[in-house]
Steps between C-alpha positions, in 0.01 A plus 500: 500500500661577185538132406126426549410790277705346219375142561133597490493603130686181407255295704207648313662416162574148614139456613365619161760289322392188687133576425582554131702177492210305654259653246733408212539143630123456547427652157760275335363197680144593405592571138707185463234283660224657292698453177577142598130431560402659168765295319383176663137587422587558134692170490189318625285668233755419231527134597120466516488639149742224396271240659208636298712508183607138549141389565375688192779358284421150626130545433552636148758239405301206633177613335675544166682168526185314609313640199787394273500150648122479470525597133773244432315228689181577307690498170662166583166361612339615174782342299476172690120495465526567125764230456290250695186583300678484165676176593175336605347586162806373309503174701121449476431220248144623455598862419447616145784576266413874508504501882840331504640750246360787708650352820835453328490862385433611858796291621726673247382845615566400861851385410562833324371686808735302723794559263426874498484503882772265625501682833155369589594319816273578791713308749786745440260786562393338826866471600555865404192596702638312801837678468324835458285445809801392706703803392210736563440353845869539584491868395187563708653316797818707477304827471289407804812413697661835407180676606496328839867590552424865421202496738720347769762775459231770501318358802830474687565871440145591601507302824862543613604790720539791416328437168181396676463848651547678169289243317207561734542877470516487120220244451711202387337172597604136477418326173360152452711219363390312193313193615365227279124475475333210681420328170869506400539160665287350223662408172382730220311332219572576136202415278516441128 
């Protein structure tokens, strides 16, 4: 009898110890899973922000470059038109002497304009635009890929056991992957 009297108090402490240990394990599991879900959720938000940044950068850069190219193309077109008009007057046998002098003066001013702006070469701007568009598309592609990877990691945590239990309890839901729009299969048109 004496031995059962001593064992009983130890049994009660062991029972409370086991209960406390289970509570600590469950709390640690819950806390770790919750923190993991929050971290994955923030990673998805961060990578989506990078997608938006890349798309905005692409949009701004392309618009600015297209406007630059349009200006250079218009300037070259104006120069070519002026040269052609002045040349036709100079070569016209029926043009008056005053008209030929005026046309020659215009040709000289065009030559000075071209000497002052040796970088007027629209084809180089078109090449630069092409490189810019390609680089921008690569950055957007990479950002979208990073976003989808983050969504995959998050969705895995939300749907895998035991995370799925905690996710449901805490209101975490699966997120959608980035998917191209239906019109993405069509080649975009750049108009000048």
